[in-house]
GROMACS .gro file of C-alpha atoms in nm:
model
  485
    1MET     CA    1  -3.728   3.706  -7.626
    2LEU     CA    2  -3.927   3.368  -7.567
    3ASP     CA    3  -4.027   3.231  -7.235
    4GLN     CA    4  -3.839   2.892  -7.307
    5GLY     CA    5  -3.958   2.748  -6.969
    6ALA     CA    6  -4.317   2.707  -7.114
    7PRO     CA    7  -4.389   2.414  -7.324
    8PRO     CA    8  -4.427   2.394  -7.670
    9GLY     CA    9  -4.717   2.561  -7.798
   10GLN     CA   10  -4.729   2.746  -7.481
   11ARG     CA   11  -4.415   2.985  -7.543
   12THR     CA   12  -4.473   3.356  -7.500
   13PRO     CA   13  -4.247   3.675  -7.550
   14ARG     CA   14  -4.087   3.729  -7.220
   15ALA     CA   15  -4.196   4.026  -7.038
   16THR     CA   16  -3.991   4.362  -7.062
   17GLY     CA   17  -4.216   4.632  -6.888
   18LEU     CA   18  -4.247   4.652  -6.520
   19GLY     CA   19  -4.616   4.611  -6.551
   20ALA     CA   20  -4.602   4.308  -6.786
   21ARG     CA   21  -4.359   4.167  -6.547
   22LEU     CA   22  -4.576   4.183  -6.266
   23MET     CA   23  -4.837   4.008  -6.437
   24ARG     CA   24  -4.633   3.734  -6.597
   25ARG     CA   25  -4.806   3.405  -6.554
   26LYS     CA   26  -4.655   3.042  -6.510
   27PRO     CA   27  -4.825   2.812  -6.775
   28VAL     CA   28  -5.029   2.563  -6.602
   29GLU     CA   29  -4.847   2.279  -6.801
   30ARG     CA   30  -4.525   2.394  -6.670
   31LEU     CA   31  -4.644   2.376  -6.310
   32VAL     CA   32  -4.784   2.018  -6.355
   33ALA     CA   33  -4.447   1.915  -6.549
   34GLU     CA   34  -4.240   1.990  -6.257
   35ASP     CA   35  -4.384   1.701  -6.059
   36GLY     CA   36  -4.207   1.770  -5.733
   37GLN     CA   37  -3.851   1.838  -5.864
   38GLY     CA   38  -3.665   2.018  -5.630
   39GLU     CA   39  -3.292   2.101  -5.571
   40GLY     CA   40  -3.116   1.753  -5.556
   41GLY     CA   41  -3.414   1.535  -5.541
   42ALA     CA   42  -3.797   1.528  -5.567
   43LEU     CA   43  -4.080   1.460  -5.370
   44ARG     CA   44  -4.224   1.120  -5.364
   45ARG     CA   45  -4.606   1.028  -5.467
   46SER     CA   46  -4.697   0.832  -5.171
   47LEU     CA   47  -5.055   0.949  -5.065
   48GLY     CA   48  -5.365   0.798  -5.152
   49LEU     CA   49  -5.730   0.953  -5.094
   50TRP     CA   50  -5.742   0.818  -4.718
   51GLN     CA   51  -5.403   0.957  -4.626
   52LEU     CA   52  -5.513   1.296  -4.815
   53THR     CA   53  -5.862   1.302  -4.612
   54MET     CA   54  -5.671   1.253  -4.308
   55ILE     CA   55  -5.426   1.544  -4.364
   56SER     CA   56  -5.727   1.757  -4.432
   57ILE     CA   57  -5.901   1.643  -4.111
   58GLY     CA   58  -5.570   1.655  -3.918
   59ALA     CA   59  -5.510   2.001  -4.016
   60THR     CA   60  -5.843   2.121  -3.938
   61LEU     CA   61  -6.026   1.914  -3.669
   62GLY     CA   62  -5.916   2.016  -3.316
   63THR     CA   63  -5.805   2.383  -3.381
   64GLY     CA   64  -6.131   2.560  -3.349
   65ILE     CA   65  -6.268   2.312  -3.085
   66PHE     CA   66  -5.993   2.208  -2.874
   67VAL     CA   67  -5.811   2.557  -2.875
   68VAL     CA   68  -6.007   2.860  -2.967
   69LEU     CA   69  -6.369   2.752  -2.842
   70GLY     CA   70  -6.272   2.967  -2.521
   71GLU     CA   71  -6.188   3.253  -2.735
   72ALA     CA   72  -6.473   3.268  -2.944
   73VAL     CA   73  -6.782   3.189  -2.697
   74PRO     CA   74  -6.721   3.526  -2.533
   75LYS     CA   75  -6.771   3.702  -2.842
   76ALA     CA   76  -7.108   3.525  -2.956
   77GLY     CA   77  -7.255   3.353  -2.676
   78PRO     CA   78  -7.462   3.038  -2.751
   79ALA     CA   79  -7.481   3.177  -3.106
   80VAL     CA   80  -7.115   3.045  -3.132
   81THR     CA   81  -7.263   2.756  -3.311
   82LEU     CA   82  -7.405   3.002  -3.576
   83SER     CA   83  -7.048   3.111  -3.600
   84PHE     CA   84  -6.912   2.783  -3.682
   85VAL     CA   85  -7.221   2.754  -3.953
   86ILE     CA   86  -7.099   3.057  -4.104
   87ALA     CA   87  -6.730   2.983  -4.104
   88GLY     CA   88  -6.800   2.630  -4.248
   89LEU     CA   89  -7.034   2.782  -4.515
   90THR     CA   90  -6.758   3.024  -4.611
   91ALA     CA   91  -6.519   2.765  -4.617
   92LEU     CA   92  -6.748   2.561  -4.814
   93PHE     CA   93  -6.767   2.783  -5.097
   94SER     CA   94  -6.403   2.824  -5.105
   95ALA     CA   95  -6.360   2.469  -5.096
   96LEU     CA   96  -6.556   2.429  -5.408
   97SER     CA   97  -6.331   2.659  -5.579
   98TYR     CA   98  -6.019   2.457  -5.400
   99ALA     CA   99  -6.154   2.148  -5.527
  100GLU     CA  100  -6.172   2.232  -5.882
  101LEU     CA  101  -5.818   2.405  -5.917
  102ALA     CA  102  -5.682   2.115  -5.720
  103GLY     CA  103  -5.796   1.851  -5.953
  104THR     CA  104  -5.692   2.092  -6.269
  105ILE     CA  105  -5.357   2.224  -6.118
  106PRO     CA  106  -5.226   1.911  -5.868
  107VAL     CA  107  -4.923   2.090  -5.752
  108SER     CA  108  -4.773   2.165  -5.406
  109GLY     CA  109  -4.809   2.548  -5.416
  110SER     CA  110  -5.179   2.526  -5.365
  111SER     CA  111  -5.347   2.882  -5.397
  112TYR     CA  112  -5.015   3.049  -5.472
  113SER     CA  113  -4.964   2.835  -5.785
  114TYR     CA  114  -5.322   2.886  -5.864
  115ALA     CA  115  -5.294   3.243  -5.840
  116TYR     CA  116  -4.948   3.244  -6.041
  117ALA     CA  117  -5.151   3.041  -6.335
  118THR     CA  118  -5.401   3.278  -6.350
  119MET     CA  119  -5.344   3.635  -6.205
  120GLY     CA  120  -4.968   3.686  -6.258
  121GLU     CA  121  -4.671   3.688  -6.028
  122LEU     CA  122  -4.753   3.982  -5.807
  123ILE     CA  123  -5.043   3.848  -5.718
  124ALA     CA  124  -4.919   3.485  -5.665
  125TRP     CA  125  -4.637   3.655  -5.443
  126ILE     CA  126  -4.913   3.814  -5.226
  127CYS     CA  127  -5.128   3.508  -5.195
  128GLY     CA  128  -4.831   3.328  -5.098
  129TRP     CA  129  -4.695   3.544  -4.863
  130CYS     CA  130  -5.047   3.543  -4.684
  131LEU     CA  131  -5.012   3.157  -4.684
  132VAL     CA  132  -4.710   3.186  -4.503
  133LEU     CA  133  -4.898   3.406  -4.254
  134GLU     CA  134  -5.182   3.150  -4.234
  135TYR     CA  135  -4.971   2.849  -4.185
  136GLY     CA  136  -4.687   2.974  -3.997
  137VAL     CA  137  -4.892   3.138  -3.750
  138SER     CA  138  -5.151   2.898  -3.727
  139VAL     CA  139  -4.901   2.625  -3.624
  140ALA     CA  140  -4.790   2.871  -3.366
  141ALA     CA  141  -5.159   2.944  -3.224
  142VAL     CA  142  -5.234   2.570  -3.217
  143ALA     CA  143  -4.907   2.500  -3.026
  144VAL     CA  144  -5.011   2.760  -2.744
  145GLY     CA  145  -5.320   2.580  -2.696
  146TRP     CA  146  -5.164   2.226  -2.698
  147GLY     CA  147  -4.962   2.356  -2.346
  148GLU     CA  148  -5.271   2.431  -2.204
  149TYR     CA  149  -5.400   2.078  -2.225
  150LEU     CA  150  -5.071   1.927  -2.137
  151ASN     CA  151  -5.098   2.116  -1.817
  152GLU     CA  152  -5.440   1.972  -1.778
  153LEU     CA  153  -5.311   1.627  -1.843
  154LEU     CA  154  -5.004   1.672  -1.601
  155ASP     CA  155  -5.247   1.797  -1.317
  156GLY     CA  156  -5.476   1.524  -1.345
  157THR     CA  157  -5.237   1.254  -1.358
  158ILE     CA  158  -4.922   1.346  -1.131
  159GLY     CA  159  -5.078   1.669  -0.975
  160VAL     CA  160  -4.764   1.881  -1.110
  161THR     CA  161  -4.824   2.169  -1.383
  162ILE     CA  162  -4.582   2.351  -1.559
  163PRO     CA  163  -4.502   2.677  -1.417
  164ASP     CA  164  -4.693   2.978  -1.591
  165ALA     CA  165  -4.346   3.126  -1.626
  166LEU     CA  166  -4.260   2.829  -1.869
  167SER     CA  167  -4.616   2.747  -2.003
  168ALA     CA  168  -4.730   3.110  -2.127
  169PRO     CA  169  -4.577   3.383  -2.351
  170PRO     CA  170  -4.511   3.733  -2.241
  171GLY     CA  171  -4.871   3.914  -2.217
  172ASP     CA  172  -5.039   3.640  -2.072
  173GLY     CA  173  -4.833   3.614  -1.727
  174GLY     CA  174  -4.538   3.404  -1.869
  175VAL     CA  175  -4.189   3.455  -1.975
  176PHE     CA  176  -4.142   3.145  -2.254
  177ASN     CA  177  -4.400   2.878  -2.346
  178LEU     CA  178  -4.172   2.596  -2.351
  179PRO     CA  179  -4.450   2.337  -2.449
  180ALA     CA  180  -4.542   2.524  -2.756
  181LEU     CA  181  -4.191   2.502  -2.874
  182ILE     CA  182  -4.152   2.110  -2.790
  183VAL     CA  183  -4.477   2.020  -2.978
  184VAL     CA  184  -4.332   2.221  -3.281
  185LEU     CA  185  -3.986   2.031  -3.248
  186LEU     CA  186  -4.184   1.711  -3.250
  187ALA     CA  187  -4.372   1.753  -3.559
  188MET     CA  188  -4.052   1.869  -3.691
  189ALA     CA  189  -3.913   1.545  -3.627
  190PHE     CA  190  -4.189   1.349  -3.797
  191LEU     CA  191  -4.181   1.547  -4.094
  192LEU     CA  192  -3.790   1.509  -4.148
  193GLY     CA  193  -3.884   1.121  -4.212
  194GLY     CA  194  -4.096   1.189  -4.503
  195ALA     CA  195  -4.440   1.248  -4.605
  196ARG     CA  196  -4.581   0.880  -4.581
  197GLU     CA  197  -4.415   0.837  -4.233
  198SER     CA  198  -4.582   1.171  -4.112
  199ALA     CA  199  -4.912   1.068  -4.278
  200ARG     CA  200  -4.903   0.754  -4.085
  201ALA     CA  201  -4.862   0.922  -3.786
  202ASN     CA  202  -5.109   1.161  -3.841
  203THR     CA  203  -5.388   0.909  -3.926
  204VAL     CA  204  -5.326   0.753  -3.568
  205MET     CA  205  -5.354   1.100  -3.428
  206VAL     CA  206  -5.688   1.184  -3.627
  207VAL     CA  207  -5.882   0.868  -3.515
  208VAL     CA  208  -5.782   0.941  -3.163
  209LYS     CA  209  -5.912   1.301  -3.163
  210ILE     CA  210  -6.232   1.173  -3.329
  211ALA     CA  211  -6.293   0.921  -3.059
  212ALA     CA  212  -6.218   1.209  -2.791
  213LEU     CA  213  -6.492   1.429  -2.942
  214VAL     CA  214  -6.736   1.154  -2.980
  215LEU     CA  215  -6.665   1.070  -2.610
  216PHE     CA  216  -6.703   1.441  -2.487
  217CYS     CA  217  -7.051   1.486  -2.664
  218ALA     CA  218  -7.152   1.129  -2.503
  219ILE     CA  219  -7.060   1.278  -2.154
  220GLY     CA  220  -7.121   1.677  -2.205
  221VAL     CA  221  -7.482   1.612  -2.289
  222GLN     CA  222  -7.559   1.488  -1.962
  223GLY     CA  223  -7.501   1.805  -1.816
  224PHE     CA  224  -7.701   1.992  -2.084
  225ARG     CA  225  -7.897   2.266  -1.969
  226SER     CA  226  -8.161   2.466  -2.222
  227GLY     CA  227  -8.150   2.740  -2.004
  228ASN     CA  228  -7.788   2.820  -2.109
  229TYR     CA  229  -7.957   2.896  -2.471
  230GLU     CA  230  -8.202   3.135  -2.343
  231HIS     CA  231  -8.040   3.442  -2.441
  232PHE     CA  232  -7.909   3.277  -2.771
  233MET     CA  233  -7.737   3.582  -2.926
  234PRO     CA  234  -7.670   3.833  -2.648
  235LEU     CA  235  -7.393   4.030  -2.841
  236GLY     CA  236  -7.581   4.048  -3.160
  237MET     CA  237  -7.488   3.948  -3.504
  238ALA     CA  238  -7.174   4.166  -3.470
  239GLY     CA  239  -7.054   3.902  -3.197
  240VAL     CA  240  -7.142   3.594  -3.421
  241SER     CA  241  -6.956   3.753  -3.719
  242ALA     CA  242  -6.665   3.860  -3.504
  243ALA     CA  243  -6.654   3.496  -3.366
  244GLY     CA  244  -6.691   3.332  -3.675
  245ALA     CA  245  -6.399   3.534  -3.818
  246THR     CA  246  -6.152   3.413  -3.558
  247LEU     CA  247  -6.286   3.045  -3.611
  248PHE     CA  248  -6.217   3.048  -3.951
  249PHE     CA  249  -5.875   2.977  -3.946
  250SER     CA  250  -6.008   2.646  -3.803
  251TYR     CA  251  -6.121   2.543  -4.137
  252ILE     CA  252  -5.759   2.558  -4.331
  253GLY     CA  253  -5.700   2.182  -4.349
  254PHE     CA  254  -5.855   2.144  -4.675
  255ASP     CA  255  -5.616   2.398  -4.791
  256ALA     CA  256  -5.325   2.172  -4.628
  257ALA     CA  257  -5.457   1.878  -4.845
  258SER     CA  258  -5.412   2.090  -5.170
  259THR     CA  259  -5.043   2.136  -5.079
  260ALA     CA  260  -5.001   1.773  -5.118
  261GLY     CA  261  -5.097   1.776  -5.504
  262GLU     CA  262  -4.714   1.660  -5.592
  263GLU     CA  263  -4.690   1.388  -5.322
  264ALA     CA  264  -5.055   1.228  -5.421
  265ARG     CA  265  -5.034   0.897  -5.614
  266ASN     CA  266  -5.380   1.028  -5.810
  267ALA     CA  267  -5.394   1.379  -5.744
  268GLN     CA  268  -5.673   1.476  -5.975
  269ARG     CA  269  -5.902   1.236  -5.866
  270ASP     CA  270  -5.812   1.242  -5.491
  271LEU     CA  271  -5.757   1.577  -5.407
  272PRO     CA  272  -6.116   1.699  -5.467
  273ARG     CA  273  -6.245   1.434  -5.279
  274ALA     CA  274  -6.046   1.479  -4.988
  275ILE     CA  275  -6.131   1.814  -4.976
  276MET     CA  276  -6.488   1.801  -4.975
  277LEU     CA  277  -6.518   1.483  -4.745
  278SER     CA  278  -6.295   1.647  -4.491
  279LEU     CA  279  -6.490   1.953  -4.461
  280VAL     CA  280  -6.805   1.793  -4.442
  281ILE     CA  281  -6.687   1.570  -4.149
  282VAL     CA  282  -6.488   1.857  -3.967
  283THR     CA  283  -6.819   2.109  -3.976
  284ALA     CA  284  -7.061   1.869  -3.854
  285LEU     CA  285  -6.829   1.780  -3.545
  286TYR     CA  286  -6.743   2.116  -3.485
  287VAL     CA  287  -7.115   2.203  -3.470
  288LEU     CA  288  -7.204   1.919  -3.268
  289VAL     CA  289  -6.953   1.975  -2.995
  290ALA     CA  290  -6.996   2.339  -2.964
  291ALA     CA  291  -7.377   2.291  -2.921
  292VAL     CA  292  -7.301   2.041  -2.637
  293ALA     CA  293  -7.029   2.242  -2.473
  294VAL     CA  294  -7.249   2.578  -2.430
  295GLY     CA  295  -7.527   2.337  -2.343
  296ALA     CA  296  -7.343   2.205  -2.055
  297LYS     CA  297  -7.172   2.542  -1.950
  298PRO     CA  298  -7.313   2.912  -1.936
  299TRP     CA  299  -7.134   3.092  -2.205
  300GLN     CA  300  -7.023   3.377  -1.944
  301HIS     CA  301  -6.793   3.124  -1.787
  302PHE     CA  302  -6.592   3.018  -2.054
  303ASP     CA  303  -6.347   3.332  -1.977
  304ASP     CA  304  -6.118   3.272  -2.276
  305SER     CA  305  -6.018   2.908  -2.158
  306GLU     CA  306  -5.791   2.737  -2.389
  307ALA     CA  307  -5.887   2.399  -2.238
  308ALA     CA  308  -6.236   2.442  -2.213
  309LEU     CA  309  -6.359   2.103  -2.298
  310ALA     CA  310  -6.149   1.922  -2.031
  311GLN     CA  311  -6.296   2.153  -1.780
  312ILE     CA  312  -6.647   2.090  -1.905
  313MET     CA  313  -6.608   1.712  -1.869
  314ARG     CA  314  -6.454   1.748  -1.493
  315GLU     CA  315  -6.748   1.990  -1.399
  316VAL     CA  316  -7.020   1.742  -1.567
  317THR     CA  317  -6.904   1.430  -1.416
  318GLY     CA  318  -6.762   1.564  -1.096
  319GLN     CA  319  -6.443   1.360  -1.152
  320THR     CA  320  -6.104   1.428  -1.258
  321PHE     CA  321  -6.084   1.116  -1.476
  322TRP     CA  322  -6.276   1.213  -1.753
  323GLY     CA  323  -6.131   1.565  -1.792
  324THR     CA  324  -5.786   1.376  -1.780
  325LEU     CA  325  -5.865   1.137  -2.054
  326LEU     CA  326  -6.015   1.413  -2.279
  327ALA     CA  327  -5.674   1.628  -2.197
  328PHE     CA  328  -5.469   1.307  -2.320
  329CYS     CA  329  -5.665   1.285  -2.620
  330ALA     CA  330  -5.634   1.658  -2.700
  331VAL     CA  331  -5.258   1.649  -2.642
  332ILE     CA  332  -5.239   1.402  -2.923
  333ALA     CA  333  -5.530   1.588  -3.153
  334ILE     CA  334  -5.372   1.901  -3.144
  335ALA     CA  335  -5.030   1.784  -3.218
  336SER     CA  336  -5.184   1.651  -3.537
  337VAL     CA  337  -5.264   1.997  -3.621
  338VAL     CA  338  -4.938   2.113  -3.564
  339LEU     CA  339  -4.785   1.815  -3.776
  340THR     CA  340  -4.998   1.906  -4.081
  341VAL     CA  341  -5.022   2.247  -4.094
  342LEU     CA  342  -4.649   2.262  -4.085
  343TYR     CA  343  -4.649   2.027  -4.344
  344GLY     CA  344  -4.831   2.240  -4.548
  345GLN     CA  345  -4.610   2.527  -4.494
  346THR     CA  346  -4.310   2.386  -4.606
  347ARG     CA  347  -4.455   2.259  -4.940
  348ILE     CA  348  -4.566   2.633  -4.996
  349LEU     CA  349  -4.209   2.750  -4.946
  350PHE     CA  350  -4.096   2.465  -5.146
  351ALA     CA  351  -4.291   2.578  -5.464
  352MET     CA  352  -4.215   2.933  -5.415
  353SER     CA  353  -3.836   2.863  -5.384
  354ARG     CA  354  -3.877   2.650  -5.695
  355ASP     CA  355  -3.994   2.950  -5.892
  356GLY     CA  356  -3.690   3.165  -5.754
  357LEU     CA  357  -3.930   3.389  -5.521
  358VAL     CA  358  -3.749   3.265  -5.207
  359PRO     CA  359  -3.411   3.133  -5.161
  360LYS     CA  360  -3.323   2.810  -5.291
  361VAL     CA  361  -3.260   2.639  -4.958
  362PHE     CA  362  -3.637   2.592  -4.913
  363ALA     CA  363  -3.641   2.345  -5.237
  364ARG     CA  364  -3.370   2.127  -5.158
  365VAL     CA  365  -3.487   1.762  -5.128
  366HIS     CA  366  -3.303   1.497  -4.908
  367PRO     CA  367  -3.276   1.210  -5.172
  368ARG     CA  368  -3.329   0.932  -4.915
  369THR     CA  369  -3.656   1.034  -4.749
  370GLY     CA  370  -3.798   1.262  -5.045
  371ALA     CA  371  -3.835   1.556  -4.783
  372PRO     CA  372  -3.748   1.932  -4.812
  373ARG     CA  373  -3.508   1.870  -4.471
  374ALA     CA  374  -3.354   2.246  -4.438
  375ASN     CA  375  -3.691   2.394  -4.532
  376THR     CA  376  -3.858   2.199  -4.231
  377VAL     CA  377  -3.600   2.279  -3.993
  378ILE     CA  378  -3.608   2.655  -4.088
  379VAL     CA  379  -4.000   2.680  -4.053
  380SER     CA  380  -4.005   2.475  -3.752
  381LEU     CA  381  -3.767   2.674  -3.540
  382PHE     CA  382  -3.948   2.999  -3.669
  383CYS     CA  383  -4.291   2.873  -3.577
  384GLY     CA  384  -4.156   2.727  -3.245
  385VAL     CA  385  -4.027   3.069  -3.127
  386LEU     CA  386  -4.332   3.234  -3.241
  387ALA     CA  387  -4.550   3.007  -3.029
  388ALA     CA  388  -4.323   3.045  -2.756
  389ALA     CA  389  -4.329   3.427  -2.735
  390ILE     CA  390  -4.673   3.530  -2.855
  391PRO     CA  391  -5.048   3.495  -2.706
  392LEU     CA  392  -5.299   3.291  -2.865
  393GLY     CA  393  -5.572   3.543  -2.940
  394GLN     CA  394  -5.341   3.784  -3.153
  395LEU     CA  395  -5.229   3.433  -3.324
  396ALA     CA  396  -5.549   3.338  -3.424
  397ASP     CA  397  -5.676   3.662  -3.556
  398ALA     CA  398  -5.374   3.685  -3.769
  399THR     CA  399  -5.397   3.354  -3.920
  400SER     CA  400  -5.768   3.418  -4.009
  401ILE     CA  401  -5.725   3.734  -4.212
  402GLY     CA  402  -5.454   3.565  -4.414
  403THR     CA  403  -5.652   3.262  -4.489
  404LEU     CA  404  -5.928   3.480  -4.574
  405PHE     CA  405  -5.749   3.680  -4.805
  406ALA     CA  406  -5.579   3.364  -4.966
  407PHE     CA  407  -5.929   3.203  -5.007
  408ALA     CA  408  -6.088   3.498  -5.165
  409LEU     CA  409  -5.809   3.520  -5.453
  410VAL     CA  410  -5.878   3.140  -5.522
  411ASN     CA  411  -6.234   3.221  -5.567
  412ILE     CA  412  -6.134   3.449  -5.846
  413ALA     CA  413  -5.855   3.228  -5.974
  414VAL     CA  414  -6.119   2.980  -6.078
  415VAL     CA  415  -6.342   3.213  -6.261
  416VAL     CA  416  -6.045   3.333  -6.443
  417LEU     CA  417  -5.904   3.004  -6.536
  418ARG     CA  418  -6.264   2.891  -6.661
  419ARG     CA  419  -6.238   3.200  -6.895
  420THR     CA  420  -5.900   3.173  -7.020
  421ARG     CA  421  -5.866   2.767  -7.028
  422PRO     CA  422  -6.199   2.666  -7.106
  423ASP     CA  423  -6.086   2.332  -7.259
  424MET     CA  424  -5.870   2.201  -6.971
  425PRO     CA  425  -5.968   1.898  -6.842
  426ARG     CA  426  -6.154   1.914  -6.495
  427THR     CA  427  -6.190   1.638  -6.261
  428PHE     CA  428  -6.420   1.868  -6.053
  429ARG     CA  429  -6.607   2.174  -6.134
  430VAL     CA  430  -6.785   2.431  -5.912
  431PRO     CA  431  -7.150   2.421  -5.975
  432LEU     CA  432  -7.333   2.775  -6.063
  433SER     CA  433  -6.997   2.917  -6.164
  434PRO     CA  434  -6.932   3.191  -6.141
  435VAL     CA  435  -7.229   3.256  -5.871
  436PHE     CA  436  -7.079   3.016  -5.612
  437PRO     CA  437  -6.704   3.157  -5.634
  438ALA     CA  438  -6.861   3.515  -5.613
  439LEU     CA  439  -7.032   3.407  -5.283
  440GLY     CA  440  -6.717   3.267  -5.189
  441PHE     CA  441  -6.535   3.601  -5.237
  442GLY     CA  442  -6.820   3.788  -5.072
  443PHE     CA  443  -6.826   3.603  -4.760
  444CYS     CA  444  -6.458   3.610  -4.742
  445VAL     CA  445  -6.453   3.990  -4.772
  446TRP     CA  446  -6.740   4.014  -4.507
  447MET     CA  447  -6.555   3.799  -4.243
  448MET     CA  448  -6.247   4.006  -4.287
  449GLY     CA  449  -6.430   4.316  -4.235
  450SER     CA  450  -6.534   4.141  -3.859
  451LEU     CA  451  -6.181   4.139  -3.755
  452SER     CA  452  -6.014   4.419  -3.530
  453THR     CA  453  -5.833   4.726  -3.632
  454VAL     CA  454  -5.521   4.590  -3.479
  455THR     CA  455  -5.538   4.284  -3.690
  456TRP     CA  456  -5.557   4.494  -3.989
  457VAL     CA  457  -5.283   4.700  -3.899
  458VAL     CA  458  -5.043   4.386  -3.817
  459PHE     CA  459  -5.178   4.235  -4.158
  460GLY     CA  460  -5.095   4.563  -4.345
  461VAL     CA  461  -4.764   4.584  -4.179
  462TRP     CA  462  -4.664   4.198  -4.298
  463MET     CA  463  -4.782   4.275  -4.655
  464ALA     CA  464  -4.582   4.574  -4.667
  465VAL     CA  465  -4.277   4.387  -4.569
  466GLY     CA  466  -4.356   4.112  -4.795
  467LEU     CA  467  -4.392   4.358  -5.101
  468VAL     CA  468  -4.033   4.514  -5.015
  469PHE     CA  469  -3.902   4.137  -4.988
  470TYR     CA  470  -4.060   4.063  -5.317
  471PHE     CA  471  -3.916   4.377  -5.515
  472VAL     CA  472  -3.555   4.335  -5.362
  473TYR     CA  473  -3.547   3.979  -5.381
  474GLY     CA  474  -3.793   3.761  -5.552
  475HIS     CA  475  -3.904   4.004  -5.872
  476ARG     CA  476  -3.522   4.003  -5.988
  477ARG     CA  477  -3.450   3.611  -5.914
  478SER     CA  478  -3.784   3.467  -6.060
  479ARG     CA  479  -3.719   3.175  -6.280
  480LEU     CA  480  -3.962   3.333  -6.548
  481ALA     CA  481  -3.761   3.653  -6.541
  482THR     CA  482  -3.392   3.468  -6.601
  483PRO     CA  483  -3.274   3.327  -6.936
  484GLU     CA  484  -3.180   2.978  -6.797
  485SER     CA  485  -3.535   2.898  -6.699
   0.00000   0.00000   0.00000
C-alpha cells in the first residue's frame, strides 16, 4: 500500500512490519505543505524577524538570571560565570543545527518534526515527549521563581508578603504556590488572544527585562569586591559542570522560536536569524550579570535564593527602592518567559496532534483568533498545578535533561538530513558539518552526565510512561498508519 499522504514523487510503500512502522518517516514536503492547518482552522502567519527574536529572548532571558542563579552559585562558586559560558557554548552548537533545520523545515513541531523527517516516528515521539517535559516543566519552574519576586515587590511597596503556605510548594515550607498558578493563568489569557497579540505583549516585557538587567549591572558593579573571586573554582570542575547543567534550561529560548515556524511570515529567512541573534544577546547578558552578582556578594551567601538580584541591589545601595524596582521588573520579565515557553509547548502538541500521536483536541484552532484554544487551556492548567505543587530545584533539573536530550537529537538530525536530502535548499548551513553537530551532541551528553541520579530516575520514569502512551495510543492512530492519511 502506498503512503498517500506523501506528495507526488515522495510516496513510498506503507510500512507493515513493527520495525518498519517505528522507523516510518514523514516527508519534508508533507510537513511544509501542512502550513499551519489544524482541526477547524489554521494558524496565522503574522510574525516577522523582530517578533521572532523577541520570542527567543523572551523565552530565554530571565530564567537563569532572575530565578536559578541562586540555585547555581552554591554549586560552582564564582565560576558560575564559566558555567554560563559552557552552557551557552553547548547551546550554540545546538543552535547552529536548529538554525539550519528551522530554515529547511519551517514548521511548528521544532525538533519533534525534524526527528520525524529524518529518524522516524519512534525517535520523533521520544523527542516530542522530551519537549513536553522541557517546555511544560520549565513553565512551572519559572513560575515558581515569579512568586519569589512578587513577594519582594509586595514587601518593598506595601510591607506585606504572601504567607509561605500560599507562596511555596510542599517541601519548601508551603502548601500551595498560588502566585505560580496565577502567572501561568495570566499567560494563558494572552495566548488565547492569538500569536500576534501575544508577541506584542512579549516585546514590551522583553524591553523591560533588558533595561532591568542593565540597571542591575550599573548599580551592582558599585559593590564589586575582587576578593569574592579569590577562590574562583572552590568545588572544582565537577561543580562548574553541575551548575552548567542546571543553567542549561535557561537557553531554550531559540527552541521556542523554532516552534513558530508556521506563524512566521518568512520562516525560512527569519527563523535562523532570530535563533542566532537571540542566543548571542542572551549569553552576553547572562555572563555579565552573573559576573557582577558574584563580585557584589560572596558566593557562600547566595543560599539558594530565588530573588538574588533584588537582594544584591538592596545590599549594595542600602536602600529598598532599587531592590523593589528590580523586583517589579523581574515580575514582568519572568512573566514573559512563562508566556513564550507556554506558547512553544502548545505548538509542539499542536504538531503532534496533527500527526495523530496525541488526541485531536490539541490541534483544534479557533477560526477567529487562529489560536489552539483548547490546547492552550489544557496545557496552562497542567503547568499551573505543577508549578504550585513542586519545588524549583527539582523542576529545573528535570527541564535540563529533557532539553539536552532533545538538542542531542537535533544535532544528529541535521547530519542525517544532509546525507539523505543533500539537494534541499537551505537558507542557513551549519559550518564545518559534521564536526560542529558532533560537538553539540557531545556537549549535550556530557552535561546530561552531570545531572543527579534522582534526575535520571525521574527522566527514566517519564520516558517509560511516554513509550507506554505511544504504543497504546499514538502508534495505532498515527496518520502515517491510517489509510485516510
